[in-house]
Amino acid sequence: MDVTTVVAAVLFLAGIALVVWSVEHFVEAVARSAVSLGVSGFFLAVVLAGVDLENAILGITAAYGDLSRSRSGRCSGRPSSSSRSPSASPASSCPSRRGCRGRTS
């Protein structure tokens, strides 16, 4: 075995151990918080694990700010990074026309 392979394997296993430890720590903290708040542990885990900070900030800004000049890839007719289909048309790229302000290109 090459030294590089051994180092890569050790780093990989250390990464797995770190993820396992982090998940255990997260679950224990959620369980304690759920008991102290009087809510379901499952509900709290879904809320905490499901929070996507960038989208939360964008949503709050969109709700309270004027984003009429901003353009999203989906609403502007350009496929976003999540829609890689070559047949994605502007109509299918923006399922909700509410935020598109009528622009399709």
PDB file of C-alpha atoms in Angstrom:
ATOM      1  CA  MET A   1       0.000   0.000   0.000  1.00  0.00           C
ATOM      2  CA  ASP A   2       1.105   3.475  -0.850  1.00  0.00           C
ATOM      3  CA  VAL A   3       1.449   6.075   1.933  1.00  0.00           C
ATOM      4  CA  THR A   4      -1.072   8.307   0.144  1.00  0.00           C
ATOM      5  CA  THR A   5      -3.646   5.508   0.174  1.00  0.00           C
ATOM      6  CA  VAL A   6      -3.142   4.911   3.894  1.00  0.00           C
ATOM      7  CA  VAL A   7      -3.471   8.626   4.672  1.00  0.00           C
ATOM      8  CA  ALA A   8      -6.609   8.853   2.524  1.00  0.00           C
ATOM      9  CA  ALA A   9      -8.120   5.829   4.282  1.00  0.00           C
ATOM     10  CA  VAL A  10      -7.333   7.242   7.735  1.00  0.00           C
ATOM     11  CA  LEU A  11      -8.833  10.618   6.814  1.00  0.00           C
ATOM     12  CA  PHE A  12     -11.916   8.908   5.383  1.00  0.00           C
ATOM     13  CA  LEU A  13     -12.441   6.876   8.561  1.00  0.00           C
ATOM     14  CA  ALA A  14     -11.862   9.963  10.715  1.00  0.00           C
ATOM     15  CA  GLY A  15     -14.507  11.786   8.670  1.00  0.00           C
ATOM     16  CA  ILE A  16     -16.989   8.973   9.191  1.00  0.00           C
ATOM     17  CA  ALA A  17     -16.290   8.991  12.938  1.00  0.00           C
ATOM     18  CA  LEU A  18     -16.801  12.769  13.039  1.00  0.00           C
ATOM     19  CA  VAL A  19     -20.138  12.493  11.224  1.00  0.00           C
ATOM     20  CA  VAL A  20     -21.343   9.728  13.564  1.00  0.00           C
ATOM     21  CA  TRP A  21     -20.312  11.722  16.634  1.00  0.00           C
ATOM     22  CA  SER A  22     -21.972  14.874  15.278  1.00  0.00           C
ATOM     23  CA  VAL A  23     -25.233  13.089  14.546  1.00  0.00           C
ATOM     24  CA  GLU A  24     -25.298  11.521  18.001  1.00  0.00           C
ATOM     25  CA  HIS A  25     -24.635  14.910  19.590  1.00  0.00           C
ATOM     26  CA  PHE A  26     -27.378  16.511  17.452  1.00  0.00           C
ATOM     27  CA  VAL A  27     -29.940  13.838  18.364  1.00  0.00           C
ATOM     28  CA  GLU A  28     -29.181  14.140  22.070  1.00  0.00           C
ATOM     29  CA  ALA A  29     -29.480  17.942  21.922  1.00  0.00           C
ATOM     30  CA  VAL A  30     -32.772  17.712  20.009  1.00  0.00           C
ATOM     31  CA  ALA A  31     -34.155  15.236  22.529  1.00  0.00           C
ATOM     32  CA  ARG A  32     -33.254  17.505  25.467  1.00  0.00           C
ATOM     33  CA  SER A  33     -34.663  20.555  23.706  1.00  0.00           C
ATOM     34  CA  ALA A  34     -37.876  18.773  22.747  1.00  0.00           C
ATOM     35  CA  VAL A  35     -38.488  17.743  26.349  1.00  0.00           C
ATOM     36  CA  SER A  36     -37.776  21.228  27.676  1.00  0.00           C
ATOM     37  CA  LEU A  37     -39.976  22.891  25.022  1.00  0.00           C
ATOM     38  CA  GLY A  38     -42.747  20.319  25.306  1.00  0.00           C
ATOM     39  CA  VAL A  39     -42.838  19.501  21.604  1.00  0.00           C
ATOM     40  CA  SER A  40     -42.311  16.330  19.625  1.00  0.00           C
ATOM     41  CA  GLY A  41     -38.696  15.358  19.080  1.00  0.00           C
ATOM     42  CA  PHE A  42     -39.510  14.382  15.515  1.00  0.00           C
ATOM     43  CA  PHE A  43     -41.073  17.793  14.827  1.00  0.00           C
ATOM     44  CA  LEU A  44     -38.101  19.627  16.291  1.00  0.00           C
ATOM     45  CA  ALA A  45     -35.612  17.492  14.330  1.00  0.00           C
ATOM     46  CA  VAL A  46     -37.453  18.127  11.067  1.00  0.00           C
ATOM     47  CA  VAL A  47     -37.581  21.860  11.743  1.00  0.00           C
ATOM     48  CA  LEU A  48     -33.912  22.099  12.726  1.00  0.00           C
ATOM     49  CA  ALA A  49     -32.532  19.747  10.090  1.00  0.00           C
ATOM     50  CA  GLY A  50     -34.755  21.199   7.391  1.00  0.00           C
ATOM     51  CA  VAL A  51     -33.673  24.800   7.856  1.00  0.00           C
ATOM     52  CA  ASP A  52     -31.798  26.022   4.816  1.00  0.00           C
ATOM     53  CA  LEU A  53     -30.272  29.338   5.848  1.00  0.00           C
ATOM     54  CA  GLU A  54     -29.890  30.804   2.354  1.00  0.00           C
ATOM     55  CA  ASN A  55     -33.485  30.058   1.402  1.00  0.00           C
ATOM     56  CA  ALA A  56     -34.770  31.306   4.753  1.00  0.00           C
ATOM     57  CA  ILE A  57     -32.969  34.631   4.267  1.00  0.00           C
ATOM     58  CA  LEU A  58     -34.226  34.913   0.690  1.00  0.00           C
ATOM     59  CA  GLY A  59     -37.781  34.132   1.801  1.00  0.00           C
ATOM     60  CA  ILE A  60     -37.712  36.722   4.569  1.00  0.00           C
ATOM     61  CA  THR A  61     -36.242  39.295   2.205  1.00  0.00           C
ATOM     62  CA  ALA A  62     -38.849  38.504  -0.442  1.00  0.00           C
ATOM     63  CA  ALA A  63     -41.652  38.794   2.080  1.00  0.00           C
ATOM     64  CA  TYR A  64     -40.560  42.133   3.516  1.00  0.00           C
ATOM     65  CA  GLY A  65     -38.403  43.685   0.818  1.00  0.00           C
ATOM     66  CA  ASP A  66     -38.835  44.853  -2.737  1.00  0.00           C
ATOM     67  CA  LEU A  67     -37.321  42.248  -5.022  1.00  0.00           C
ATOM     68  CA  SER A  68     -39.039  43.423  -8.188  1.00  0.00           C
ATOM     69  CA  ARG A  69     -35.710  43.926  -9.968  1.00  0.00           C
ATOM     70  CA  SER A  70     -34.166  40.621  -8.900  1.00  0.00           C
ATOM     71  CA  ARG A  71     -34.356  37.627 -11.174  1.00  0.00           C
ATOM     72  CA  SER A  72     -34.240  33.980 -10.353  1.00  0.00           C
ATOM     73  CA  GLY A  73     -32.906  31.456 -12.838  1.00  0.00           C
ATOM     74  CA  ARG A  74     -36.177  29.571 -12.780  1.00  0.00           C
ATOM     75  CA  CYS A  75     -38.368  32.594 -13.324  1.00  0.00           C
ATOM     76  CA  SER A  76     -36.216  34.149 -15.996  1.00  0.00           C
ATOM     77  CA  GLY A  77     -36.452  31.171 -18.319  1.00  0.00           C
ATOM     78  CA  ARG A  78     -32.909  29.972 -17.759  1.00  0.00           C
ATOM     79  CA  PRO A  79     -32.701  26.514 -16.221  1.00  0.00           C
ATOM     80  CA  SER A  80     -31.444  26.650 -12.680  1.00  0.00           C
ATOM     81  CA  SER A  81     -28.748  24.344 -11.374  1.00  0.00           C
ATOM     82  CA  SER A  82     -31.437  22.004 -10.059  1.00  0.00           C
ATOM     83  CA  SER A  83     -33.231  21.658 -13.399  1.00  0.00           C
ATOM     84  CA  ARG A  84     -30.649  20.272 -15.775  1.00  0.00           C
ATOM     85  CA  SER A  85     -33.163  18.948 -18.269  1.00  0.00           C
ATOM     86  CA  PRO A  86     -32.372  20.259 -21.763  1.00  0.00           C
ATOM     87  CA  SER A  87     -36.092  20.319 -22.510  1.00  0.00           C
ATOM     88  CA  ALA A  88     -36.878  22.631 -19.594  1.00  0.00           C
ATOM     89  CA  SER A  89     -38.934  25.448 -21.017  1.00  0.00           C
ATOM     90  CA  PRO A  90     -39.542  28.769 -19.276  1.00  0.00           C
ATOM     91  CA  ALA A  91     -43.078  27.655 -18.465  1.00  0.00           C
ATOM     92  CA  SER A  92     -41.913  24.450 -16.805  1.00  0.00           C
ATOM     93  CA  SER A  93     -39.018  26.212 -15.088  1.00  0.00           C
ATOM     94  CA  CYS A  94     -41.346  28.478 -13.145  1.00  0.00           C
ATOM     95  CA  PRO A  95     -44.268  26.500 -11.764  1.00  0.00           C
ATOM     96  CA  SER A  96     -45.535  29.507  -9.830  1.00  0.00           C
ATOM     97  CA  ARG A  97     -45.873  32.597 -11.992  1.00  0.00           C
ATOM     98  CA  ARG A  98     -46.512  34.753  -8.930  1.00  0.00           C
ATOM     99  CA  GLY A  99     -42.849  35.568  -8.401  1.00  0.00           C
ATOM    100  CA  CYS A 100     -41.969  35.859 -12.100  1.00  0.00           C
ATOM    101  CA  ARG A 101     -43.578  39.253 -12.716  1.00  0.00           C
ATOM    102  CA  GLY A 102     -44.481  38.124 -16.245  1.00  0.00           C
ATOM    103  CA  ARG A 103     -40.887  37.769 -17.460  1.00  0.00           C
ATOM    104  CA  THR A 104     -40.059  34.561 -19.270  1.00  0.00           C
ATOM    105  CA  SER A 105     -36.741  35.387 -20.910  1.00  0.00           C
TER     106      SER A 105
END
